[in-house]
mmCIF file of C-alpha atoms in Angstrom:
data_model
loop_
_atom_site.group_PDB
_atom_site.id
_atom_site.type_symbol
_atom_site.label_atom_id
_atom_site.label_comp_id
_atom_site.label_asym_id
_atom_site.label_seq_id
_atom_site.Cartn_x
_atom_site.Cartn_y
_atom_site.Cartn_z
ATOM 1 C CA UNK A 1 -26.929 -81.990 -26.988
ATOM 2 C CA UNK A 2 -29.251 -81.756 -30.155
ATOM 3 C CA UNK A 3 -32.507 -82.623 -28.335
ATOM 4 C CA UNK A 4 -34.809 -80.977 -31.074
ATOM 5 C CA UNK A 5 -37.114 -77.913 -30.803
ATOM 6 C CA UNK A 6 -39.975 -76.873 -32.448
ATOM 7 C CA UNK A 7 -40.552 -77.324 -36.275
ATOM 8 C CA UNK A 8 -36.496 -78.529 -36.222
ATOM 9 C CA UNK A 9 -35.212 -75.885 -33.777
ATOM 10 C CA UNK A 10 -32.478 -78.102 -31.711
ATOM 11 C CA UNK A 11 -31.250 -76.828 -27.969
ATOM 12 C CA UNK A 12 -28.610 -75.186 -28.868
ATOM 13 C CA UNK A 13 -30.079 -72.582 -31.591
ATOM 14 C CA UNK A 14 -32.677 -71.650 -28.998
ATOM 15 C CA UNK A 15 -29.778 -71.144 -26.460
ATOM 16 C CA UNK A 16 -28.352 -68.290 -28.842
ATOM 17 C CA UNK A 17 -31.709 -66.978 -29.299
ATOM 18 C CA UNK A 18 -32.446 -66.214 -25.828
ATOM 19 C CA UNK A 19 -28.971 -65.008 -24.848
ATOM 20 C CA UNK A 20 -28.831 -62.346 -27.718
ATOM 21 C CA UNK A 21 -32.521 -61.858 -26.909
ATOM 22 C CA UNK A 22 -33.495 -61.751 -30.871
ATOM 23 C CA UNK A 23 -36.723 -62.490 -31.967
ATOM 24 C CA UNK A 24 -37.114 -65.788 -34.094
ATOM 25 C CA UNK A 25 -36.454 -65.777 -37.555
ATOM 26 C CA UNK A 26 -38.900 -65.273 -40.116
ATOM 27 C CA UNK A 27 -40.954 -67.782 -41.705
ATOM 28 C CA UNK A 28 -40.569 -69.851 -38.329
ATOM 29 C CA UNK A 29 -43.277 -71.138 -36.518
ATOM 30 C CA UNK A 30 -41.691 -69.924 -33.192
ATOM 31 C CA UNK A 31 -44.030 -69.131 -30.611
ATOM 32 C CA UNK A 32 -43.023 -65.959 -29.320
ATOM 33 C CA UNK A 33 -42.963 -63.141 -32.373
ATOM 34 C CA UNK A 34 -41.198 -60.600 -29.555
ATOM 35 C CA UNK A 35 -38.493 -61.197 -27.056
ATOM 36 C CA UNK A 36 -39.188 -63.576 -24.822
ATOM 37 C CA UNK A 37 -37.449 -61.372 -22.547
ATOM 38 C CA UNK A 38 -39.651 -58.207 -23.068
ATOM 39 C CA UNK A 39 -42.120 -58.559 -20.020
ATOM 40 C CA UNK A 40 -40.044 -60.055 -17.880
ATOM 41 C CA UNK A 41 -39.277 -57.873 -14.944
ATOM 42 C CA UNK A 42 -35.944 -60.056 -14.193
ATOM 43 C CA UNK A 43 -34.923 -60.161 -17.915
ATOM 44 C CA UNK A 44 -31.212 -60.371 -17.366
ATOM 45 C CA UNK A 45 -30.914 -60.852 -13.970
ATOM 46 C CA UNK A 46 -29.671 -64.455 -15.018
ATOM 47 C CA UNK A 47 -26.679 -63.062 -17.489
ATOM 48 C CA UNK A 48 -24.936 -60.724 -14.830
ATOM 49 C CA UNK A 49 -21.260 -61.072 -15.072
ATOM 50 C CA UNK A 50 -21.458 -62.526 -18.629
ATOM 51 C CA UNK A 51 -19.805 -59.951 -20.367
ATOM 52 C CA UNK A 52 -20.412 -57.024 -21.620
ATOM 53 C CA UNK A 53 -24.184 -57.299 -21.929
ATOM 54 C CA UNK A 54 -24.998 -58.172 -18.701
ATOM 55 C CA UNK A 55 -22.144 -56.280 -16.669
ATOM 56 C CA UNK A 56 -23.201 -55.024 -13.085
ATOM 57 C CA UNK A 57 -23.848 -51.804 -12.183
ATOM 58 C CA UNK A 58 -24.930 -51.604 -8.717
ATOM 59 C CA UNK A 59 -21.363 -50.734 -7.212
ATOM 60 C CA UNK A 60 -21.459 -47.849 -9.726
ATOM 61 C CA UNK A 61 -24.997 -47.035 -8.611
ATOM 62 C CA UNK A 62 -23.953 -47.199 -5.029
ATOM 63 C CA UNK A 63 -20.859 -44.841 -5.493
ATOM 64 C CA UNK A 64 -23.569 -42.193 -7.101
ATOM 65 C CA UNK A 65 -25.528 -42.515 -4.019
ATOM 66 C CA UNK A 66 -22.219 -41.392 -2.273
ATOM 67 C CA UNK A 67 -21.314 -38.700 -4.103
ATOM 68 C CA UNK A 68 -24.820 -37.139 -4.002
ATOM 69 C CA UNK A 69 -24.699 -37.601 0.027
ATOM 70 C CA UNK A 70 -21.739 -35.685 0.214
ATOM 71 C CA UNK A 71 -23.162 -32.000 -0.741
ATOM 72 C CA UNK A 72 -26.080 -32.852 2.151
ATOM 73 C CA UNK A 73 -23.243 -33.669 4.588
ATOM 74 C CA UNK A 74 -20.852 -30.832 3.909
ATOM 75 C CA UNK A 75 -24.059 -28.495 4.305
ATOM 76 C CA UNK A 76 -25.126 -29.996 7.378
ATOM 77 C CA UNK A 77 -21.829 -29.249 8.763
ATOM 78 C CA UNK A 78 -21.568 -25.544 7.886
ATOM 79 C CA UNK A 79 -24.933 -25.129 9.243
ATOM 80 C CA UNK A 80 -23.763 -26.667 12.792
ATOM 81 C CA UNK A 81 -20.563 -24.550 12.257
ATOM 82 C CA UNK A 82 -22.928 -21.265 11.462
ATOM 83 C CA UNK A 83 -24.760 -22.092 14.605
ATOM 84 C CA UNK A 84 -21.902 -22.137 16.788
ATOM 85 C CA UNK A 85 -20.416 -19.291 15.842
ATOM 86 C CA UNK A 86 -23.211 -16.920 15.919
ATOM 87 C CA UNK A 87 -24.253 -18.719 19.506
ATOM 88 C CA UNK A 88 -21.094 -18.916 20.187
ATOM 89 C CA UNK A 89 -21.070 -14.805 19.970
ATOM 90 C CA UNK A 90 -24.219 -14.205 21.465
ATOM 91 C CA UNK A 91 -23.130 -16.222 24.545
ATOM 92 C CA UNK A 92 -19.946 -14.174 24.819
ATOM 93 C CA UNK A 93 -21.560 -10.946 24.729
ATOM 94 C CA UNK A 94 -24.490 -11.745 27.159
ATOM 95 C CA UNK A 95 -21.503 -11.884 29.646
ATOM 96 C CA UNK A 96 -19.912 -8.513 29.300
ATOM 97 C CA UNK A 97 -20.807 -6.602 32.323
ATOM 98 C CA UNK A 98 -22.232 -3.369 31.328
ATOM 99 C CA UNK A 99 -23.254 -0.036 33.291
ATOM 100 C CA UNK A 100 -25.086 3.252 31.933
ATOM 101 C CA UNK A 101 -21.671 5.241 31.266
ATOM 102 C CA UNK A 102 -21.821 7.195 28.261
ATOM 103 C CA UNK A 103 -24.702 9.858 28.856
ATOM 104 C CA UNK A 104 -25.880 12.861 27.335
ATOM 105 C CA UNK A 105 -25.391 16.338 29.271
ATOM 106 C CA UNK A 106 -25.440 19.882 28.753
ATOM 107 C CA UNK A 107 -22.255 21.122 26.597
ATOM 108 C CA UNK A 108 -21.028 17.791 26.108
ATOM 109 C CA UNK A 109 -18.599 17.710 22.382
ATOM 110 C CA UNK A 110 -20.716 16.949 19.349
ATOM 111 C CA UNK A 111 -19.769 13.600 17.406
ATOM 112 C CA UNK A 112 -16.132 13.715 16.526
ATOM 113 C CA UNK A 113 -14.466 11.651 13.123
ATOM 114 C CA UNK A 114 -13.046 7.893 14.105
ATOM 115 C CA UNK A 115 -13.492 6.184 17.339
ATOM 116 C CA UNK A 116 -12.421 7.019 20.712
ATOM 117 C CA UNK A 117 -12.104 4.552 23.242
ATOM 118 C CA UNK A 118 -11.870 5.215 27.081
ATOM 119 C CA UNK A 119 -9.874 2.047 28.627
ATOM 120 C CA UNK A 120 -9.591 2.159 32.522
ATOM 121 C CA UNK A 121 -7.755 -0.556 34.718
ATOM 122 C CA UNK A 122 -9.807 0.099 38.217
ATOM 123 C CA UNK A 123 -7.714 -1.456 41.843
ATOM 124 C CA UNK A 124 -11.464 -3.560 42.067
ATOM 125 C CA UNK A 125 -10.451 -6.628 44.286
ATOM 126 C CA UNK A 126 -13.699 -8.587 43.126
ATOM 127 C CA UNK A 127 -12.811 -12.240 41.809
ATOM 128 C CA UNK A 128 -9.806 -12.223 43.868
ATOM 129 C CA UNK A 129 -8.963 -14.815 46.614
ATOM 130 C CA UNK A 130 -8.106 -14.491 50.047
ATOM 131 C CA UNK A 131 -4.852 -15.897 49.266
ATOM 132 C CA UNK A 132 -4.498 -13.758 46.044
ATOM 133 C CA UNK A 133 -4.805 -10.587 47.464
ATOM 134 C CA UNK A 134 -1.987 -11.515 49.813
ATOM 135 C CA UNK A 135 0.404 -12.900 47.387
ATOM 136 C CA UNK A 136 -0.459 -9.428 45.297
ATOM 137 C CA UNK A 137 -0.496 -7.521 47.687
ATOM 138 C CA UNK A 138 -3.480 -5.754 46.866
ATOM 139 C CA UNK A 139 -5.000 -4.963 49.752
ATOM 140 C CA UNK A 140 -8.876 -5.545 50.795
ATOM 141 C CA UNK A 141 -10.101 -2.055 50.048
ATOM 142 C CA UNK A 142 -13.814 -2.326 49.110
ATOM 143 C CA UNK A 143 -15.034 -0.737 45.903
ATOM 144 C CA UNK A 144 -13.129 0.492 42.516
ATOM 145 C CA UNK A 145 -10.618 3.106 42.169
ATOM 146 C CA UNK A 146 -8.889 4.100 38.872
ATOM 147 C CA UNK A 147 -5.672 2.966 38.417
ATOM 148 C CA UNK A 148 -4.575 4.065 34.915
ATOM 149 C CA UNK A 149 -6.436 5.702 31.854
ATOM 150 C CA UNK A 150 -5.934 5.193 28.438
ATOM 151 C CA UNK A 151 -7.380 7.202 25.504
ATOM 152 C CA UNK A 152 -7.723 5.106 22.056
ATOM 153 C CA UNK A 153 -8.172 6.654 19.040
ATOM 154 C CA UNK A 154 -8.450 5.025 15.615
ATOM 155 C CA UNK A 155 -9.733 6.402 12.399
ATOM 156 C CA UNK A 156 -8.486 7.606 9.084
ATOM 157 C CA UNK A 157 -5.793 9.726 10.513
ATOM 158 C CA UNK A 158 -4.272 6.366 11.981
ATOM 159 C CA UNK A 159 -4.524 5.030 15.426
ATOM 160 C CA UNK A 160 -3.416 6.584 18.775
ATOM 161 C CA UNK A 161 -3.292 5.222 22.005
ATOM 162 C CA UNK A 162 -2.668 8.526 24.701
ATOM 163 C CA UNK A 163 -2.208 7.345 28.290
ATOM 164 C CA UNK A 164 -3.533 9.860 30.774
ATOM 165 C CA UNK A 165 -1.776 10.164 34.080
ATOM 166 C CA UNK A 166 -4.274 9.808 36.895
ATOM 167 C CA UNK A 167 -2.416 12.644 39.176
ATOM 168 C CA UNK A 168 -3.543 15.325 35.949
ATOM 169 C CA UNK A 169 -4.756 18.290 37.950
ATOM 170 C CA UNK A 170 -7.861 19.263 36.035
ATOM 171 C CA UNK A 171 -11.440 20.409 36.150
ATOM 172 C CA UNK A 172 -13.882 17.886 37.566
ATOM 173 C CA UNK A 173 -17.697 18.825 36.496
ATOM 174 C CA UNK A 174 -19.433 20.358 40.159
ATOM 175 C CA UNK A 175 -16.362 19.101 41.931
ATOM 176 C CA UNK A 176 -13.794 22.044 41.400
ATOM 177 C CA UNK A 177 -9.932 21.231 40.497
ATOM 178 C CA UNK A 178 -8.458 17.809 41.447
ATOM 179 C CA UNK A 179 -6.877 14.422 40.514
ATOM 180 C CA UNK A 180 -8.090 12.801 37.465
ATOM 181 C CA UNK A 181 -8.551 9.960 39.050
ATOM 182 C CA UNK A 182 -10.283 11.719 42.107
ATOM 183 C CA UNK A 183 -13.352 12.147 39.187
ATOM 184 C CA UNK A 184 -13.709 8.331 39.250
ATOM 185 C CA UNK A 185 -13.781 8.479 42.789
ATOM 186 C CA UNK A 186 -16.346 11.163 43.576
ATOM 187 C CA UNK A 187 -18.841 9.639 40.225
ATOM 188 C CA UNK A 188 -17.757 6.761 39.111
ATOM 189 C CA UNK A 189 -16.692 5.998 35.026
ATOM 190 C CA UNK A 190 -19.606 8.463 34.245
ATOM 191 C CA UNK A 191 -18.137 11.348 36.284
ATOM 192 C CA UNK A 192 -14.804 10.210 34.352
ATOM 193 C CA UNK A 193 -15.878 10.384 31.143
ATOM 194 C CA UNK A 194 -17.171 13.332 31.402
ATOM 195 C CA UNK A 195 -13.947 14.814 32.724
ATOM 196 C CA UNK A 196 -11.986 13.739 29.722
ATOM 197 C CA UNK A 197 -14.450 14.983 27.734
ATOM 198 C CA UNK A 198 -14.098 18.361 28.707
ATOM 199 C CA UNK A 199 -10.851 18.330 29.249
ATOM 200 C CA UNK A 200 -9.954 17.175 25.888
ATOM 201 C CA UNK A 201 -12.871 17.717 23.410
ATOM 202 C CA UNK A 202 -13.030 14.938 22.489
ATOM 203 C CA UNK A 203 -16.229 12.736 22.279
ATOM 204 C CA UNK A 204 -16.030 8.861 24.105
ATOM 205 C CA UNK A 205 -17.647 6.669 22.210
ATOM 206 C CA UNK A 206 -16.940 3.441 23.710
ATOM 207 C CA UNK A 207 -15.338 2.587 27.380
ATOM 208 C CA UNK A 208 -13.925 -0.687 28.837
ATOM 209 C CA UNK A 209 -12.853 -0.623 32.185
ATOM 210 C CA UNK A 210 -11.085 -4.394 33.924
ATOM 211 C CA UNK A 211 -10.316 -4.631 37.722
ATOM 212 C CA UNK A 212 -7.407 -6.925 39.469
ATOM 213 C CA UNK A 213 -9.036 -9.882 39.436
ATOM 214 C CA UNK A 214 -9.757 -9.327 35.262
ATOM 215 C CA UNK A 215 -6.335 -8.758 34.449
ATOM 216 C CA UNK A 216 -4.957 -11.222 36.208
ATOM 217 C CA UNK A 217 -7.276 -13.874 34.861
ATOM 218 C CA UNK A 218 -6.802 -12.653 30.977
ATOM 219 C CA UNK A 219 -3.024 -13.114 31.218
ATOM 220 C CA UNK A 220 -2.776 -16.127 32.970
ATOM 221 C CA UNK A 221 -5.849 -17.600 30.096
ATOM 222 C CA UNK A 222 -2.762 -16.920 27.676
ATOM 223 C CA UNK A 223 -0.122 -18.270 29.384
ATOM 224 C CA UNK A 224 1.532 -14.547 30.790
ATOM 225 C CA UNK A 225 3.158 -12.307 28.697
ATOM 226 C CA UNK A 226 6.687 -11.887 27.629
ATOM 227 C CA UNK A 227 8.484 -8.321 29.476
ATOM 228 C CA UNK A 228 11.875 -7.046 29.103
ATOM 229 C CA UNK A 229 12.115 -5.647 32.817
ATOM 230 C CA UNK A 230 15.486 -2.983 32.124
ATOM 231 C CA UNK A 231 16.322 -3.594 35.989
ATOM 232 C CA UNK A 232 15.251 -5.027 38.892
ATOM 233 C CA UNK A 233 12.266 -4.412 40.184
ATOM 234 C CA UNK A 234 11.631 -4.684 43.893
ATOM 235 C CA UNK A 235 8.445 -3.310 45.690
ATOM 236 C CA UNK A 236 6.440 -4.942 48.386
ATOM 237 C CA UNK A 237 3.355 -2.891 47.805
ATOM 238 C CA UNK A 238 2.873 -4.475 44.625
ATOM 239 C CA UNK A 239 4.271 -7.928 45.379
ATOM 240 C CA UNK A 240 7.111 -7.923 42.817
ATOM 241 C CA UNK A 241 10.835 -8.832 42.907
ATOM 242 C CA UNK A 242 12.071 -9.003 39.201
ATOM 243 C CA UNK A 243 15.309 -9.618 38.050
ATOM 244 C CA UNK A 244 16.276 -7.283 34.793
ATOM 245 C CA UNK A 245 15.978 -9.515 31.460
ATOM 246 C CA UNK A 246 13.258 -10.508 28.930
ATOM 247 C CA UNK A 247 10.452 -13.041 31.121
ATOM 248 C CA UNK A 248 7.452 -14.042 31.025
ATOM 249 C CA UNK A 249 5.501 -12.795 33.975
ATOM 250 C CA UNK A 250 2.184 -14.540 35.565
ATOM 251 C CA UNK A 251 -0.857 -12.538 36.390
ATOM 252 C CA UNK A 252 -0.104 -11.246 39.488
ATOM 253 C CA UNK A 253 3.538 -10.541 38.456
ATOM 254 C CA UNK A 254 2.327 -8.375 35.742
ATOM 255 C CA UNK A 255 -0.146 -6.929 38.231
ATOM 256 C CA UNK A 256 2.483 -6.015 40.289
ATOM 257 C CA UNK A 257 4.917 -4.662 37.094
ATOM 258 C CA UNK A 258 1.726 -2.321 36.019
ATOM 259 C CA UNK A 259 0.935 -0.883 39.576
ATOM 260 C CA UNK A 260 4.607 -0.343 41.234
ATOM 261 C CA UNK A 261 5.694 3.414 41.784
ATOM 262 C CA UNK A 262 9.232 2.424 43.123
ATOM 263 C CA UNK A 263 11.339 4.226 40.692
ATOM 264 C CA UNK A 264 12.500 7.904 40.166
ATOM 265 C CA UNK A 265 9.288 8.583 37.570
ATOM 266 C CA UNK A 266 6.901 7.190 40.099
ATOM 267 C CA UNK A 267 3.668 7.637 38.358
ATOM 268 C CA UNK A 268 5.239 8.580 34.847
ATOM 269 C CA UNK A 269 7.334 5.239 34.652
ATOM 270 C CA UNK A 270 4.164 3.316 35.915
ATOM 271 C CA UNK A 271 2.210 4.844 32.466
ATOM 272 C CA UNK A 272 5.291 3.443 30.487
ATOM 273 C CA UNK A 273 5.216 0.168 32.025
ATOM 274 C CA UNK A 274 1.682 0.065 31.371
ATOM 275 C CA UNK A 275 1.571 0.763 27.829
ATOM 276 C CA UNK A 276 4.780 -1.628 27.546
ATOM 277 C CA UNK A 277 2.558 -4.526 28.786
ATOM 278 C CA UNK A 278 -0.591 -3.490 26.958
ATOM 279 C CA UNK A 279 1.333 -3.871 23.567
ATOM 280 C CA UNK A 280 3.057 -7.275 24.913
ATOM 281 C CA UNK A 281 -0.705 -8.582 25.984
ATOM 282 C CA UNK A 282 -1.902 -7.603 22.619
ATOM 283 C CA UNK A 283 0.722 -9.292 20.409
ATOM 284 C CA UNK A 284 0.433 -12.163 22.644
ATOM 285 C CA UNK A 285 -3.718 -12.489 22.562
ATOM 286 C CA UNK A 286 -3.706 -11.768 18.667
ATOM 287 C CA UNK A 287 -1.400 -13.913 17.507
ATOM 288 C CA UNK A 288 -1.860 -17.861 16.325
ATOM 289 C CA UNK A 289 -0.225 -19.774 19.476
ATOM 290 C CA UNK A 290 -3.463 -18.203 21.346
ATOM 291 C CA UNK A 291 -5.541 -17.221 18.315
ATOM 292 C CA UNK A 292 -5.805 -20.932 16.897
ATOM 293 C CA UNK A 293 -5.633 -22.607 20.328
ATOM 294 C CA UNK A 294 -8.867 -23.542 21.545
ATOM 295 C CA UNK A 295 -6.928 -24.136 24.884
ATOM 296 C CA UNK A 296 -5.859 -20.924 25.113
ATOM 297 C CA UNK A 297 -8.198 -18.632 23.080
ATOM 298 C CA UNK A 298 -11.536 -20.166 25.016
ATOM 299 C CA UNK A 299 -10.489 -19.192 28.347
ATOM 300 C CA UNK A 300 -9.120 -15.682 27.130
ATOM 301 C CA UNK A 301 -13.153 -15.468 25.747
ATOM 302 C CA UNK A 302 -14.597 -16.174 28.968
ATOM 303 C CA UNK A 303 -11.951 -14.421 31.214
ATOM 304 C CA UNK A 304 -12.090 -11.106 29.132
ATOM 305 C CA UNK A 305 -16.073 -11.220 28.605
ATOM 306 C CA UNK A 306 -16.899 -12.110 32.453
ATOM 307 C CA UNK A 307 -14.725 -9.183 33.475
ATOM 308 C CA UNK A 308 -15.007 -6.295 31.313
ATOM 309 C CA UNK A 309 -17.068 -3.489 32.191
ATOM 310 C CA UNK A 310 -18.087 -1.901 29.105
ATOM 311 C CA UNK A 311 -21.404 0.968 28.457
ATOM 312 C CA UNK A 312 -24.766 -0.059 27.656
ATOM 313 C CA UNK A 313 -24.502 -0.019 24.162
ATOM 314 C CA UNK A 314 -21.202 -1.916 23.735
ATOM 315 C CA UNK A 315 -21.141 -5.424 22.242
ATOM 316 C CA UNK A 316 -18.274 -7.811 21.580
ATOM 317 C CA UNK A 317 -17.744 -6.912 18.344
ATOM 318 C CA UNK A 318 -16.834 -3.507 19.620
ATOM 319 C CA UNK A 319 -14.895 -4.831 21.924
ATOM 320 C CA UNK A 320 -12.896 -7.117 19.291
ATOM 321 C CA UNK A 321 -12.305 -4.268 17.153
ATOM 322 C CA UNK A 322 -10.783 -1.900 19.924
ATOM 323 C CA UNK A 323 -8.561 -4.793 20.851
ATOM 324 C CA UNK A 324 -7.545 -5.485 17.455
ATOM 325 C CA UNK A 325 -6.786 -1.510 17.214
ATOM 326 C CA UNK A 326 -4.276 -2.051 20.518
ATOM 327 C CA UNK A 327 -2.362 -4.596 18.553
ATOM 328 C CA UNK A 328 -2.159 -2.229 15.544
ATOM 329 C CA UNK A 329 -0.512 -0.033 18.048
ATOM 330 C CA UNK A 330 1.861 -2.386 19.542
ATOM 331 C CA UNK A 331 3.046 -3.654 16.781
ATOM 332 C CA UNK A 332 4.248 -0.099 15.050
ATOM 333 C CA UNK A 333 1.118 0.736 13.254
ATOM 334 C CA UNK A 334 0.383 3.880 15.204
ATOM 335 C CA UNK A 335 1.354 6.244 17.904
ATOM 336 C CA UNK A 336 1.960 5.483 21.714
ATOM 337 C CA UNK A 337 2.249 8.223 23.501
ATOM 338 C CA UNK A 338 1.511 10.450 26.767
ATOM 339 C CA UNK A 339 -0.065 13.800 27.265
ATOM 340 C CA UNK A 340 2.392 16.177 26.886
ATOM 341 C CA UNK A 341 2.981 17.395 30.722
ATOM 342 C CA UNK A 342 3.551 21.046 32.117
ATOM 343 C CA UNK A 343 4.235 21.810 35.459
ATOM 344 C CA UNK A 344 4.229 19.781 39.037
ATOM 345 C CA UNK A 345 2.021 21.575 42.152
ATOM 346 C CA UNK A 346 0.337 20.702 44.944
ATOM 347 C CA UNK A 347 -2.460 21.702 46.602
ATOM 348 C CA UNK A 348 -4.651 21.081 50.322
ATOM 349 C CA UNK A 349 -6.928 18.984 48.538
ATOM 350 C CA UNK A 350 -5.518 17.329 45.467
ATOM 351 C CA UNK A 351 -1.629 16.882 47.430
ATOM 352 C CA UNK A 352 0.688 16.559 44.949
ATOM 353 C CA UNK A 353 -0.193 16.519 40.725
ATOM 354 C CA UNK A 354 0.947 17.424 37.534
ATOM 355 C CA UNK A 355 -0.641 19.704 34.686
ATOM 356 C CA UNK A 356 -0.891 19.498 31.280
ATOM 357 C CA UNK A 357 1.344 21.284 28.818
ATOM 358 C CA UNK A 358 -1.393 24.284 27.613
ATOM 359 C CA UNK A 359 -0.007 24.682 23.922
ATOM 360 C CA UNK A 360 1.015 20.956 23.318
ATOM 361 C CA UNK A 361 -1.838 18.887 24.909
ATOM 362 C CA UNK A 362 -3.979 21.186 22.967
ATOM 363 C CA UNK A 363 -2.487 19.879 19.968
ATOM 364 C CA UNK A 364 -2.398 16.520 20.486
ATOM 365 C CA UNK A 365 -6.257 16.389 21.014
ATOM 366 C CA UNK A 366 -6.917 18.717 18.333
ATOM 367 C CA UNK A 367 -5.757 15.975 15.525
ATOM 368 C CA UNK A 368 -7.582 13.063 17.581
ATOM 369 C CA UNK A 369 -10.651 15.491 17.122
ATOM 370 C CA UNK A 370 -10.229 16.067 13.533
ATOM 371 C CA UNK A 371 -9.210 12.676 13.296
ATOM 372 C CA UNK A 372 -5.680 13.705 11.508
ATOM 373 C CA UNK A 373 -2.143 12.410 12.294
ATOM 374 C CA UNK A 374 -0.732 13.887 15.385
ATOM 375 C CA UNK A 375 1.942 16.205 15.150
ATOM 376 C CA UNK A 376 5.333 14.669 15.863
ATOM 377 C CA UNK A 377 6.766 17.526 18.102
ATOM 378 C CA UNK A 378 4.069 16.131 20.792
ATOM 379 C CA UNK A 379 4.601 13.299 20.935
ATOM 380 C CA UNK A 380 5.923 11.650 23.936
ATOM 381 C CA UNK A 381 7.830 8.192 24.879
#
């Protein structure tokens, strides 16, 4: 078409004007001596998808938007992380049950080097059924009684876990000479920490104590706990019949294979079983088939939180890290042992109990006190 413009201009010339948005020549009588285009808020609206001049950019534009969004949504999500976690901890610890333990008192040992750790296992029936004490043959005895003491140690000199036999005949503050676990008995943990203190020298700065009901509830949360039981194991007062071989025992098998006396060591094989399932529940709770199972690892939070008995100024934290200290221990980093024994007596009051060995036990708590690696010659498997 050659329908004709201004002063000659035809159709088509002013087409290629306005398309490469040129002003008109010079020396034309042309209207417009700018761009048409300039003020014209949709100048080029009408040439998208034209070419290169009037490509679209609004998916690019959009795909900006999305990247900046992503920074804001990653952030959002560490801050909901953050606030899990650190509620997450605060819930935990709110359910530790704690008790005025750890008190000052006339002559008690000054601040030692590392931590020490008093960790009891009391015969409390609480959170036990009806049907459970049966089955574990527990008994209904009211109350808490102590069942078997452990001494933790962990510092520069390396970590120590000393189990303390509960028949050690020793000196029980305004009681006179009996049972260790006879101090539990006449004044509770605080009576008992205070007997280990003197006893030992050394200062307690943290204590844990879990009943029945605890520590069957922590080991089932995992799923039980692997034991190689060296041969069978039969004994109606603690509700076991085990066949020798690697298993894994429930709850209130384990119970039963950390309380039994039916052997020739009585007490002294009952301390080894116990520190053999100790190490077994450690290595079990600490590693990744619990650790990074929610379905395991959740309960093993609530069970061990809603049962512990720890002192007033215990957290979780403190808790965690004497834990992670056990595993250490069970899996070769440091030294299992017992306190080195003497003699065996009796007595009217106490019946019968053993002593510690005078030159050797001395020893052994002399490096936990100076926080230094304990002599070899004492220890004891």
């Amino acid at each position: 078409m050659t329908d004709a413009w201004p002063d000659g201009w035809t159709r088509q010339e002013g087409n290629r004007v306005a398309r490469s948005r040129q002003p008109a020549p010079a020396g034309t009588d042309y209207p417009y001596e700018q761009d048409p285009y300039e003020s014209d808020p949709y100048a080029g609206d009408q040439l998208r998808g034209m070419g290169t001049y009037g490509e679209d950019t609004r998916p690019a534009g959009r795909a900006r938007v999305r990247r900046r969004r992503w920074p804001k949504i990653l952030a959002a999500l560490v801050v909901v992380v953050l606030v899990m976690v650190v509620g997450g901890y605060f819930y935990l610890d709110s359910r530790l049950n704690r008790e005025s333990v750890l008190t000052d008192y006339a002559g008690r040992p000054a601040d030692t080097p590392g931590t020490n750790w008093l960790i009891v296992g009391s015969d409390s029936r609480e959170g036990l059924s009806r049907q459970q004490k049966k089955d574990f043959a527990t008994g209904s005895a009211a109350g808490r009684r102590t069942d078997s003491m452990m001494l933790l140690h962990y510092g520069d000199g390396g970590t120590t876990l000393v189990s303390l036999p509960r028949d050690s005949y020793l000196p029980i503050p305004g009681k006179g000479s009996n049972k260790l676990n006879a101090a539990f008995a006449f004044g509770g943990p605080k009576l008992l920490v205070r007997t280990v203190e003197q006893a030992t020298g050394i200062r307690v700065d943290h204590y844990a104590e879990i009943g029945f009901g605890g520590f069957v509830g922590v080991v089932d949360a995992i799923g039980g706990v692997e034991i190689c039981v060296k041969s069978r194991m039969k004994d109606p007062k603690a509700g076991i019949d085990l066949q020798p071989g690697c298993q894994t025992l429930t709850g209130g098998e384990a119970l039963g294979y950390v309380r039994t006396r039916a052997s020739a060591r009585a007490d002294l094989d009952r301390i080894d079983h116990q520190r053999q399932f100790f190490g077994a529940l450690m290595k079990k709770a600490g590693g990744p088939g619990v650790f990074l199972n929610p379905f395991r690892s959740v309960p093993l939070a609530m069970n061990a939180t809603s049962n512990f008995i720890v002192d007033d100024n215990d957290h979780l934290l403190d808790l965690t890290r004497m834990m992670w200290a056990m595993r250490g221990v069970s899996g070769g980093d440091g030294v299992t042992t017992s306190v080195p024994l003497g003699r065996f007596g009796s007595s009217a009051a106490a019946g019968s109990y053993i002593t510690w060995h005078p030159t050797k036990s001395k020893q052994l708590f002399t490096a936990l006190k100076d926080d230094q690696p304990v002599p070899k010659d004492v220890i004891t498997k």
